[in-house]
Each structure stands twice: as C-alpha cells, then as structure tokens.
Coordinates of C-alpha atoms in Angstrom, one line a residue:
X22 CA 10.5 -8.7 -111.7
X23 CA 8.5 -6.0 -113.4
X24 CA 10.3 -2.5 -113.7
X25 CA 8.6 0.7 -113.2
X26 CA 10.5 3.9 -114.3
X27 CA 9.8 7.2 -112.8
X28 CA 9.6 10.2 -115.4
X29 CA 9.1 13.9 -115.6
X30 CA 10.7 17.1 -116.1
X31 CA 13.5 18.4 -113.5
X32 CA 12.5 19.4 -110.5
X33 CA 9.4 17.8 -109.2
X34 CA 10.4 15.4 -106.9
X35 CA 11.5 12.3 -108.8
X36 CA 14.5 11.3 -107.0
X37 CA 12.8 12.0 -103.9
X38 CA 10.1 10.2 -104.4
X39 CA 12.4 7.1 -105.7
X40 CA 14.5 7.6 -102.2
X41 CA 11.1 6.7 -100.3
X42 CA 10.4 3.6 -102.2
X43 CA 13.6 2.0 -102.2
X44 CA 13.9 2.8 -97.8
X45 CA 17.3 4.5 -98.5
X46 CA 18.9 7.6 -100.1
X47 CA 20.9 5.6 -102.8
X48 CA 19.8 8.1 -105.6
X49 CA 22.3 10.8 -103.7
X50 CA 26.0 10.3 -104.4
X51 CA 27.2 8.0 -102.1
X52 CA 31.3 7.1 -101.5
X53 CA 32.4 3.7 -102.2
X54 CA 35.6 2.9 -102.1
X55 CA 37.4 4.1 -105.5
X56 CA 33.9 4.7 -106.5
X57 CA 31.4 8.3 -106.5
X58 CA 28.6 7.4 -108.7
X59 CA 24.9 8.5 -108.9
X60 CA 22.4 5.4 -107.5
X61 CA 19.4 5.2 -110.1
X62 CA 18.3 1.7 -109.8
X63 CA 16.9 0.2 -107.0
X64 CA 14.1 -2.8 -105.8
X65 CA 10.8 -1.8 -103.6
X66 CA 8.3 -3.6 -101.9
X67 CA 4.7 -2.6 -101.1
X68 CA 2.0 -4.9 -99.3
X69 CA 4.5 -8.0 -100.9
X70 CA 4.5 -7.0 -103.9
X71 CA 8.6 -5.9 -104.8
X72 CA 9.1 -4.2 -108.0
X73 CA 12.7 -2.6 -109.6
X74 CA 12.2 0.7 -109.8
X75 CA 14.4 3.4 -112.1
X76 CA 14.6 6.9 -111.5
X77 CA 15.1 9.0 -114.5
X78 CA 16.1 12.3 -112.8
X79 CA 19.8 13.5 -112.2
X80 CA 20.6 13.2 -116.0
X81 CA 19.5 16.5 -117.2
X82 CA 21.7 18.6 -118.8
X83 CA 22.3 22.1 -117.4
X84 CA 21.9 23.7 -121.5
X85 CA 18.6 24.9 -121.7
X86 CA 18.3 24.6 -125.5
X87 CA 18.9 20.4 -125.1
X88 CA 16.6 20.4 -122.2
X89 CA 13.4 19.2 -124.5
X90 CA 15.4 17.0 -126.1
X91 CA 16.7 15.0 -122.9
X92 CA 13.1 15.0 -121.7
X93 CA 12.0 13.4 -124.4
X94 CA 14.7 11.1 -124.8
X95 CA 14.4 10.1 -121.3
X96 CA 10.5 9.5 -121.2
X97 CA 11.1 6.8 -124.8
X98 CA 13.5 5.1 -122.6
X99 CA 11.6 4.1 -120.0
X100 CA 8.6 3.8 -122.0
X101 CA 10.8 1.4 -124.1
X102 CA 12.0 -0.2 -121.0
X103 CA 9.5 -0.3 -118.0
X104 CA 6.0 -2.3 -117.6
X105 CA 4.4 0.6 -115.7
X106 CA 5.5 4.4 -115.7
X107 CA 4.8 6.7 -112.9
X108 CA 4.8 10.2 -114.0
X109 CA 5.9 12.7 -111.6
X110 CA 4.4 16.4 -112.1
X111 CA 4.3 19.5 -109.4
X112 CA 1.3 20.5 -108.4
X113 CA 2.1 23.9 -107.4
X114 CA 3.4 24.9 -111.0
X115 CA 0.2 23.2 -112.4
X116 CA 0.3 21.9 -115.9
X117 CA 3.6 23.0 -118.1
X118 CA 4.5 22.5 -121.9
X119 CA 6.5 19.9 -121.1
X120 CA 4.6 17.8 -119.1
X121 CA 2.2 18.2 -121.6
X122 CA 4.8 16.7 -124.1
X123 CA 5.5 13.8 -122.3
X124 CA 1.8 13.2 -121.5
X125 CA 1.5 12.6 -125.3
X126 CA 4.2 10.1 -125.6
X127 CA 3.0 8.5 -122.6
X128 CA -0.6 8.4 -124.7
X129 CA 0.8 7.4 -128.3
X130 CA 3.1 4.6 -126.9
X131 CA -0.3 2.9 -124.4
X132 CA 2.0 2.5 -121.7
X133 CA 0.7 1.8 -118.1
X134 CA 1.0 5.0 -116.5
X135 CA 0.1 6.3 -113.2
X136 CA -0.1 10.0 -112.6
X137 CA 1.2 11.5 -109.2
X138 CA 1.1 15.0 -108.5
X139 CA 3.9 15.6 -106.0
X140 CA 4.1 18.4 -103.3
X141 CA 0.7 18.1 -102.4
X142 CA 1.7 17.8 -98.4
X143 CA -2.0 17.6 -96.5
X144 CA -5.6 17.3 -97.9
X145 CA -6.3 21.1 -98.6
X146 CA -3.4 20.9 -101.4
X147 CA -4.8 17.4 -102.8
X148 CA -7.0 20.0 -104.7
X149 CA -3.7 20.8 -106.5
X150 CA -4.3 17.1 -108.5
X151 CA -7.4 18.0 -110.4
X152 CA -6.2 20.1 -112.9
X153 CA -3.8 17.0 -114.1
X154 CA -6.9 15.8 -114.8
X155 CA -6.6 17.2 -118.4
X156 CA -3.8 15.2 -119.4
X157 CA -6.1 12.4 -120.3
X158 CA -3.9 9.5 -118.4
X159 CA -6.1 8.8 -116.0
X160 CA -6.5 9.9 -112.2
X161 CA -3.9 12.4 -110.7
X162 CA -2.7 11.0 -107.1
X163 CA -2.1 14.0 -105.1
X164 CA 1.3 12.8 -102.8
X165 CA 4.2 14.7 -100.8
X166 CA 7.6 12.8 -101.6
X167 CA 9.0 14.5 -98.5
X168 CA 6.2 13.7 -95.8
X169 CA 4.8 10.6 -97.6
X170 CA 1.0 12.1 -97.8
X171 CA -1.1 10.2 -100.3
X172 CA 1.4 7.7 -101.3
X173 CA -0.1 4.6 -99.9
X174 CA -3.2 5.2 -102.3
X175 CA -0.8 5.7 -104.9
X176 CA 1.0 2.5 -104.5
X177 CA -2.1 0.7 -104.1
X178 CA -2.9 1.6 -107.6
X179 CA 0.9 0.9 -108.7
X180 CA 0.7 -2.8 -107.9
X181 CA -2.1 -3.8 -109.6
X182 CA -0.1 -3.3 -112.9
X183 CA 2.6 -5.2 -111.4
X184 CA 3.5 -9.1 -112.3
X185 CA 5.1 -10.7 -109.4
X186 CA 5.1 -14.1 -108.0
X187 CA 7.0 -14.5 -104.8
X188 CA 7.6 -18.3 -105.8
X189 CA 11.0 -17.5 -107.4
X190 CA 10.4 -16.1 -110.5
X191 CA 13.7 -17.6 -112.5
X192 CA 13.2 -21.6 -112.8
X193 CA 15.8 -21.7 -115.1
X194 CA 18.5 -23.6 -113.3
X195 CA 21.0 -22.8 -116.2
X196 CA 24.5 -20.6 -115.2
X197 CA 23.8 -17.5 -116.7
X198 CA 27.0 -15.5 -117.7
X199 CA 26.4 -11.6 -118.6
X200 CA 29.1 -9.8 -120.2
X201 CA 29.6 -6.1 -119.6
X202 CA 31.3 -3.5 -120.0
X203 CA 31.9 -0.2 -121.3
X204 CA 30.4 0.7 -125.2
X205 CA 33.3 -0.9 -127.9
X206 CA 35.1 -3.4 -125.2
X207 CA 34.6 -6.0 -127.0
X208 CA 31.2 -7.7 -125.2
X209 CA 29.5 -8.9 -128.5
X210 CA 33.0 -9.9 -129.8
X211 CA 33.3 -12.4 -127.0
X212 CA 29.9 -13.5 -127.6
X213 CA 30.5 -14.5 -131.5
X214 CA 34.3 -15.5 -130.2
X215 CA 33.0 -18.2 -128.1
X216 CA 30.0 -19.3 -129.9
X217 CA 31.6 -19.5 -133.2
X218 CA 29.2 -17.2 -135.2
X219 CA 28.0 -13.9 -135.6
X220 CA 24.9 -13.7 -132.9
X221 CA 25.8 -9.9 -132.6
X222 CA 26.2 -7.3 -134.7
X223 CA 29.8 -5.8 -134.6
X224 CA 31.2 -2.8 -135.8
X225 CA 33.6 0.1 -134.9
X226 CA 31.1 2.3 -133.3
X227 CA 30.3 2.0 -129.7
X228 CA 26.7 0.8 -128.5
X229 CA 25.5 -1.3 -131.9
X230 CA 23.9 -3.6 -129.2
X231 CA 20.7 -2.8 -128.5
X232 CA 19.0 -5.2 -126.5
X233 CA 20.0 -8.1 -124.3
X234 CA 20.7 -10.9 -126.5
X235 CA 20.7 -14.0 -124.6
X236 CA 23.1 -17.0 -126.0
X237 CA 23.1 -20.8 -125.4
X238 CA 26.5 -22.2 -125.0
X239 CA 27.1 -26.0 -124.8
X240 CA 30.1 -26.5 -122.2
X241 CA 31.1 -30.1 -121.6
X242 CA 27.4 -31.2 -122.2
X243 CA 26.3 -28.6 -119.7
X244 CA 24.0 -25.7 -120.9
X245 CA 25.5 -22.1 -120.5
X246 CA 23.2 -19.0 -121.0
X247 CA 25.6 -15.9 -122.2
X248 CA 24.0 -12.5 -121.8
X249 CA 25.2 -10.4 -124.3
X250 CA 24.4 -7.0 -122.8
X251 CA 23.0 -3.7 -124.7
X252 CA 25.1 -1.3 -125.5
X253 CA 24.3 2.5 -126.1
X254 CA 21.7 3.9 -128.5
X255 CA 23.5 4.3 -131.3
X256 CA 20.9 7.1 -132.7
X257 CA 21.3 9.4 -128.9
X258 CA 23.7 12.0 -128.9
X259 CA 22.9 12.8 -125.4
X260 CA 25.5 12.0 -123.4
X261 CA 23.2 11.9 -120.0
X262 CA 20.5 10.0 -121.7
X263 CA 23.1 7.7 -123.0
X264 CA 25.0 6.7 -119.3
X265 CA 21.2 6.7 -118.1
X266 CA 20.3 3.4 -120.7
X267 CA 23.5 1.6 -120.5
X268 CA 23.2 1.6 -116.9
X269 CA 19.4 0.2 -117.2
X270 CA 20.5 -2.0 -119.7
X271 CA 23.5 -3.6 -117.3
X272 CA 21.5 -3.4 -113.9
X273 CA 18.2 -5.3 -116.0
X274 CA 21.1 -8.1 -117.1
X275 CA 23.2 -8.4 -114.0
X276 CA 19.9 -9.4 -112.2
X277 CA 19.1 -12.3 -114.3
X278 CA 22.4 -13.4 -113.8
X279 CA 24.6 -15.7 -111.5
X280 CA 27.7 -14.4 -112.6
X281 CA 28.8 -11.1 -114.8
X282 CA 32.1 -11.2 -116.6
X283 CA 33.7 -7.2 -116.6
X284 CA 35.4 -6.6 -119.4
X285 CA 38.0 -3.6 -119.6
X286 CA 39.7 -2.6 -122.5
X287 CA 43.7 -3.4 -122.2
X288 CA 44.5 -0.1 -124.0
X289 CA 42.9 2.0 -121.2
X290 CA 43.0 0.4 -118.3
X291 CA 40.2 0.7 -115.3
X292 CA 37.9 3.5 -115.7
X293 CA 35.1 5.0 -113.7
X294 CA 32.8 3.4 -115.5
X295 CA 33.7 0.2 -115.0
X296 CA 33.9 1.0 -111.2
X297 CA 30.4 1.6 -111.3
X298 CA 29.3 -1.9 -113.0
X299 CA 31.9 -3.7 -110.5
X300 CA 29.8 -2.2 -107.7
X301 CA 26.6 -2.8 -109.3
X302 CA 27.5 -6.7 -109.4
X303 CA 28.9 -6.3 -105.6
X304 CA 25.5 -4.9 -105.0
X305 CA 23.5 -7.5 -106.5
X306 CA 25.9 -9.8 -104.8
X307 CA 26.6 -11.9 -107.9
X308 CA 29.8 -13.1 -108.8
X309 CA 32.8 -11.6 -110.3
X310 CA 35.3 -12.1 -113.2
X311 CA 37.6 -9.4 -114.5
X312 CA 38.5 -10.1 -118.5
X313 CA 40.9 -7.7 -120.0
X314 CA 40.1 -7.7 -123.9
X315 CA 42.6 -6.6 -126.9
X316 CA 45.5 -8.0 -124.2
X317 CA 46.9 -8.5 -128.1
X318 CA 47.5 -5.0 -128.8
X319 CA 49.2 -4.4 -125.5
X320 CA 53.2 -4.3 -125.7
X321 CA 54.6 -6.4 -123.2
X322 CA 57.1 -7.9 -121.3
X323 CA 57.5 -10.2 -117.9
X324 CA 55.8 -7.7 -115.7
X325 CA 53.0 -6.2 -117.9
X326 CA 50.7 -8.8 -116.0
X327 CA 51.2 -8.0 -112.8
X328 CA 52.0 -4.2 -113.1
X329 CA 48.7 -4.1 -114.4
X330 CA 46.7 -6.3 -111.4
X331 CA 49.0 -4.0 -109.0
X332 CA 47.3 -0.6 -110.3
X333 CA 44.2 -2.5 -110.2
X334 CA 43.9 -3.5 -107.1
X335 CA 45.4 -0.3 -106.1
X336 CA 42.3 1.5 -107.0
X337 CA 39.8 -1.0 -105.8
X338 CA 41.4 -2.3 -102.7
X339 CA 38.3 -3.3 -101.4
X340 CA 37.8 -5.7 -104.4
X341 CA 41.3 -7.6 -103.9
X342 CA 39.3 -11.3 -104.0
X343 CA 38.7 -10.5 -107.9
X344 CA 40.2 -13.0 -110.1
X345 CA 41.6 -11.0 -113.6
X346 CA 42.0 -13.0 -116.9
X347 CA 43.7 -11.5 -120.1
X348 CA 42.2 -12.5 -123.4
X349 CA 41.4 -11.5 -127.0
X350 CA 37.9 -12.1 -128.3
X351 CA 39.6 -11.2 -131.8
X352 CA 42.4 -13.8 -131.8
X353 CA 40.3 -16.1 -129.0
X354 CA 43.1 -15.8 -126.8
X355 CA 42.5 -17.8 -123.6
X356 CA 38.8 -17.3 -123.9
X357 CA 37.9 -20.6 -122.7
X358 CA 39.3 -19.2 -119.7
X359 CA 36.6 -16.4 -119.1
X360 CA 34.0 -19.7 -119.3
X361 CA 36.4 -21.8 -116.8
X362 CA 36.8 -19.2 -114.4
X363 CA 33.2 -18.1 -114.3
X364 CA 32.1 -22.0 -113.7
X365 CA 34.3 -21.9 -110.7
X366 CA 32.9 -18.9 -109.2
X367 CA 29.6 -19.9 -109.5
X368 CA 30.3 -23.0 -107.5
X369 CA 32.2 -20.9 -104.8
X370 CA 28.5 -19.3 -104.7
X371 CA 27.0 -22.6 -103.7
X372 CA 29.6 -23.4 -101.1
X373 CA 28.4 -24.0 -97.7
X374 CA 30.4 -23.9 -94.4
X375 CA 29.6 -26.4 -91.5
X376 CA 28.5 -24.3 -88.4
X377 CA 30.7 -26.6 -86.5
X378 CA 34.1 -25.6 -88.6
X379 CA 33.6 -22.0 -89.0
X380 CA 33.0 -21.8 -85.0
X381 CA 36.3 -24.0 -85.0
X382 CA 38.2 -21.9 -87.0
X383 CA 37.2 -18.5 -86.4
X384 CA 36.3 -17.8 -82.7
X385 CA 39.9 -18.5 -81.3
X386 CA 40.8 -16.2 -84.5
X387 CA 38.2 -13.3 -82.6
X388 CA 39.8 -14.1 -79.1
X389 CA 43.1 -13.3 -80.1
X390 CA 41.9 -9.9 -81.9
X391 CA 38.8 -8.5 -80.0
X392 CA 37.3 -5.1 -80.8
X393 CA 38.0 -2.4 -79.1
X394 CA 36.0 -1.2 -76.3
X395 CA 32.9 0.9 -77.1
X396 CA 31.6 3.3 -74.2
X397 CA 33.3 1.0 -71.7
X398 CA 31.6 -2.5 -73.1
X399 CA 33.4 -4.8 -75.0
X400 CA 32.0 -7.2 -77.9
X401 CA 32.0 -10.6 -77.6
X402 CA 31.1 -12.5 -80.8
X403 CA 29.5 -16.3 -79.6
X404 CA 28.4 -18.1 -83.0
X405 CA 28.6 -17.9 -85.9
X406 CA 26.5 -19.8 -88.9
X407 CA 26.1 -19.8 -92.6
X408 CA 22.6 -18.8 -93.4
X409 CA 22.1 -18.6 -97.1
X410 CA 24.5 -19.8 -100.4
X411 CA 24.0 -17.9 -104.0
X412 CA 25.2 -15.6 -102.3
X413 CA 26.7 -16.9 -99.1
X414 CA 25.6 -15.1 -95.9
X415 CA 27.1 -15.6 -92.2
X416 CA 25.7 -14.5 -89.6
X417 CA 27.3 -13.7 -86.1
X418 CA 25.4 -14.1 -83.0
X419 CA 27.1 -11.5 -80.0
X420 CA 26.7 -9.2 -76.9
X421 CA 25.7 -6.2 -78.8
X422 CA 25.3 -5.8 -82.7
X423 CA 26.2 -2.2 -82.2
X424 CA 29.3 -2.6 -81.0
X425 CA 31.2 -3.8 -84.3
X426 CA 32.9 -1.0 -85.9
X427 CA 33.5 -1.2 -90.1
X428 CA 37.0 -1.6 -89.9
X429 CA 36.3 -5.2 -87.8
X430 CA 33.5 -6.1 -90.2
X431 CA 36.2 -5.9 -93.2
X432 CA 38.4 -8.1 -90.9
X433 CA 36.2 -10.7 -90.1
X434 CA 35.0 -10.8 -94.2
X435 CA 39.4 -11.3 -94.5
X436 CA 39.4 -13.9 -92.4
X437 CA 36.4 -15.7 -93.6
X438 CA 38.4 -15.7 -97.2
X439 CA 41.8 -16.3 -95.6
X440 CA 40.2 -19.8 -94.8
X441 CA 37.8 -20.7 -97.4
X442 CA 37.8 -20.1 -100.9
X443 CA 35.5 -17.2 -102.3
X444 CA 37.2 -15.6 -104.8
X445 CA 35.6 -13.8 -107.3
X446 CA 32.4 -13.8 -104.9
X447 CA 30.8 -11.1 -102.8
X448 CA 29.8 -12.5 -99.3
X449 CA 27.6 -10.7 -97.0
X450 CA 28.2 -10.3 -93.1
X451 CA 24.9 -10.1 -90.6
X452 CA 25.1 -9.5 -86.9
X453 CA 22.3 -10.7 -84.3
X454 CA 21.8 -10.2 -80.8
X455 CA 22.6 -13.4 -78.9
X456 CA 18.9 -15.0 -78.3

C-alpha cells in the first residue's frame, strides 16, 4: 500500500488535515493503557482507493535555532520514504522562507507532490492558492482542514498517484516475522544469530540499520521471511526527527507482517518505547511475541524470571495473553525459541471457532453475569459468530449494541481466551443489532 507523507513547516494544519483523512483524531495524544503516545501513522480511503498516510507534524522542536534543521530533516524523510507527498502551506501567511526551502527539495529529489494550501475555508479565500503558484510544483489546492472545503478536489488529484489494487496486494503466503525494537536491542543480532551469517551490519552504535532488510529462513523445510527492521539514522542528531523515522520504519514493517517479535533489552527492562511498538502491533492486530535479549548479562537466581513477567505485566495489564521468551542473540540462547513460539502464534491467527461451540460455551457464561442495566433496559447478547481469522473477529448479535459498557467488552474478550487458546494474539470484538 502506497504511503503518502504530509510535510510542511509548523503550524499550518498538518495534523489536522491527517485527523480528517484517517476519520479519527489518532494524531492527538490518546490514553492507552500504560501507554500516552503521539498517533502519526494511519490508513485512508478515498473513492476505494486506501492509502497509509504519515503525518510529519508534532516533532518540531521548541529551539528556534534547530527549527530549519528539523524541517529539513523531516521533508528528506518522507521524501525518502513516501510515493506521493502532500505539502501543506497556509494561505493566509502566503509564501515563507521556509516553505520555499522545502519547495526545492521537493523539486531536486522529483517527488510526486501535491500542493494544498490550507485555511482557505469558502471560495472567496481559494484566491489565497494562487500565489503558491510560484513554487513551481504544480497547482496549489486551496482546502480548509477544519471545515473540509476543497478537499474532495484535492483527493481526487492525490489518488491518481496512488498504486492500489484491492485484490490483496501481499500474495506471498510465507510467515513473515519482523523484529523490533528499540535502537541497540539487539534486532540485527538475532537476524545474523539465526541465519548463521552477517546479513546486517552490527556495531555498538544504535540505528546502523537503515532499511528493512528482509531474510529467508529455512525452518523444517518451510520458508520463513525475517524482517529485520531499520533502525535510526545514524547521521540525525535530532532527537524528534529521529523517534519520527523509527516509528515509520516499524509501522511500514509491522504491516507486511503476520507476526512481530518485541525485543526488550534485559538490562532495562520495559520502556515507553516499547509500549508504543506493542500497541502499534495490537493496532495492526498482528501477533505478538515478547524476546528479552542479553538475558546473559542479567544476574540471576530462581525468581529473576518471574519477577520480571510480574513487573511486566504490571505495567501492561491489558496485554496479560503475551507470551515472554528470554534469549541471547550473542550466545544464541534459546533462539530457536523466538522462531517456535512465533510459528505458534501465527496458527492461533488462523484458528476458527464453530458458531455452534462458542454459542455453547459462552451464552450460559453471559446468563450467569449480565450487564448491568442501562437507562432501565437490560442487554441481552443472542449469538455469537466468528467472522474473520488473521486476525480473529467475533461478532455478537443483541438487544442494543449501545448497551455494552467497556469494562463487559474486556470480560467477554477474558472469557473468549479463558476457553480457547489465543495467546500472543490480539482478537477483535464487534457488536450488531439482532436482525
């Protein structure tokens, strides 16, 4: 799926304009549990036609004399990185130095680029575009991020640079593994570990991985793609600009895979980053498998194992069906395991539950712990059905979709792993009027 990357300077309406595409308001900081992160990736749709889009806003540093110096990092990025930029300018402050800068990367690198001048909110302030005109990249669509004016011709012009074949673009049948992680866990380490030479480069200092680098693993006579996922730009010492591409980097591998291997670093435990790549996967609703790396260098006795999977899961609660495995991709400590484990999850992804047996199992369940009344009317949940595998949906048919508070929805996801096995695998709950 193509990606489009939204650029400009601060201020002119990027991460509005990203919040109307994607339908939602992920680009504001959200709460997830044990998780506050900034939403900058996300997939859109127009007339059929989806497309990921990244917003590069929210990563500008508050230091005036770097400011240039993010912009411009931030525009090579997603030059670097996108099929099509859309370049986001205000048209009541008219043309600026920088925008002009960035106009002339956007020129020297031939990148497809559509020009939107944002804050034009009716037709009298379209006449804002025309002096955007002098840029040289082509026509200015005049658009209001807020309102939406203008940005149905804007998107019709954005899909013609996009590929996209709604006929499943991935016929690769393959289980794709990713590893990712932090800069310096230890992702191309595993890699060469497994595959018994040096596909990556490996040194001391974080982020020496610069692309993607895909790996074919022979398992059992079974092939095994391994995504070896970017690190950080080794030359970028902005620290912004630097979260901005690992998170591209990880959200562009996690989609072309079935399941993404986390791995931590023994010596420090769970951080936020890795909170926010653990979501991402839960997100994308591809499987899960925690591998703590340099377990080699820890100190340990009986209970090192467990103390640690107790301050684990006391962070993430809500991520309790995560299976952990402790390894060393220096000493290939039970590495085969990461690959054992990760086969089993993906086949937990394919598993499919009889309509008959989870109506069995599960409704006399619901009888004996109903929801509580809502404005006097009670729920009452009559079927339930497994709609999709890879990742497994169930849908449940009742009374009033309206009526299920959160805190029901999180038991009825318990129950459904209480009595099947889904570990390591994010499911996803759907509720339907009856008829």
């Amino acid at each position: 799926m193509d990606l489009v990357a939204i650029v400009g300077r601060p201020n002119v309406g990027k991460s509005t304009l990203f919040n109307r595409l994607v339908g939602s308001r992920y680009a504001i900081v959200e709460s997830a549990p044990g998780i506050t992160r900034d939403r900058i990736y996300g997939e859109a749709e127009w007339t059929g036609v989806h497309f990921k889009l990244v917003d590069t806003g929210g990563f500008i540093p508050g230091n005036a004399e770097v400011m240039e110096e993010s912009i411009r990092e931030q525009a090579l990025l997603a030059i670097s990185e996108a099929q099509v930029v859309v370049f986001v300018l205000d048209g009541r402050d008219g043309v600026t130095a920088f925008d002009e800068e960035i106009a002339n990367l956007l020129r020297a690198n031939k990148k497809n680029t559509i020009v939107v001048v944002n804050k034009c909110d009716n037709v009298v302030q379209d006449d804002y575009s025309y002096e955007f005109w002098q840029l040289g990249l082509g026509e200015p669509y005049p658009i209001s991020s807020i309102n939406g004016h203008g940005t149905g011709e804007f998107l019709d012009e954005l899909i013609k640079h996009i590929n996209y074949s709604p006929e499943g673009e991935d016929i690769d049948t393959r289980l794709k593994i990713c590893f990712v992680g932090r800069p310096n866990v230890g992702k191309s380490s595993l890699t060469n570990a497994l595959l018994g030479e040096t596909r990556s480069i490996v040194t001391e200092i974080p982020g020496t991985t610069r692309d993607a680098i895909d790996s074919v693993y022979k398992y059992y006579g079974e092939e095994i793609v391994l995504i070896d996922t970017a690190g950080l730009r080794k030359r970028s010492t902005i620290k912004e600009n630097i979260e901005m591409y690992s998170i591209l980097r990880t959200a562009r591998a996690i989609e072309r895979s079935d399941v993404g291997v986390i791995l931590l670093d023994a010596s420090r435990g769970l951080e936020d980053q890795d909170k926010k790549i653990i979501n991402m996967l839960d997100e994308a609703r591809k499987g899960i498998l925690i591998a703590v790396n340099k377990w080699d260098l820890i100190e340990k006795d009986t209970n090192t194992v467990e103390f640690f999977k107790q301050d684990f899961f006391e962070q993430l609660p809500s991520y309790s069906y995560l299976p952990i495995v402790f390894i060393s991709a220096l000493t290939k400590q039970r590495i085969v395991k990461v690959l054992e484990q990760a086969i089993k999850i993906s086949e937990r992804r394919k598993t499919h539950i009889k309509t008959s047996e989870l109506n069995e199992v599960l409704l006399p369940v619901l009888d004996l712990t109903p929801t509580p009344s809502v404005r006097g009317k009670d729920l009452k949940i009559n079927f339930i059905t497994q709609v999709k595998t890879e990742p497994p949906v169930f849908a449940f048919f009742c009374n009033d979709p309206k009526l299920i508070p959160e805190n029901y929805k999180r038991f009825l996801e318990n129950q459904i792993r209480k009595n099947w096995d889904f570990t390591g695998v994010p499911i996803s709950l759907i509720f339907r009027k009856k008829n």
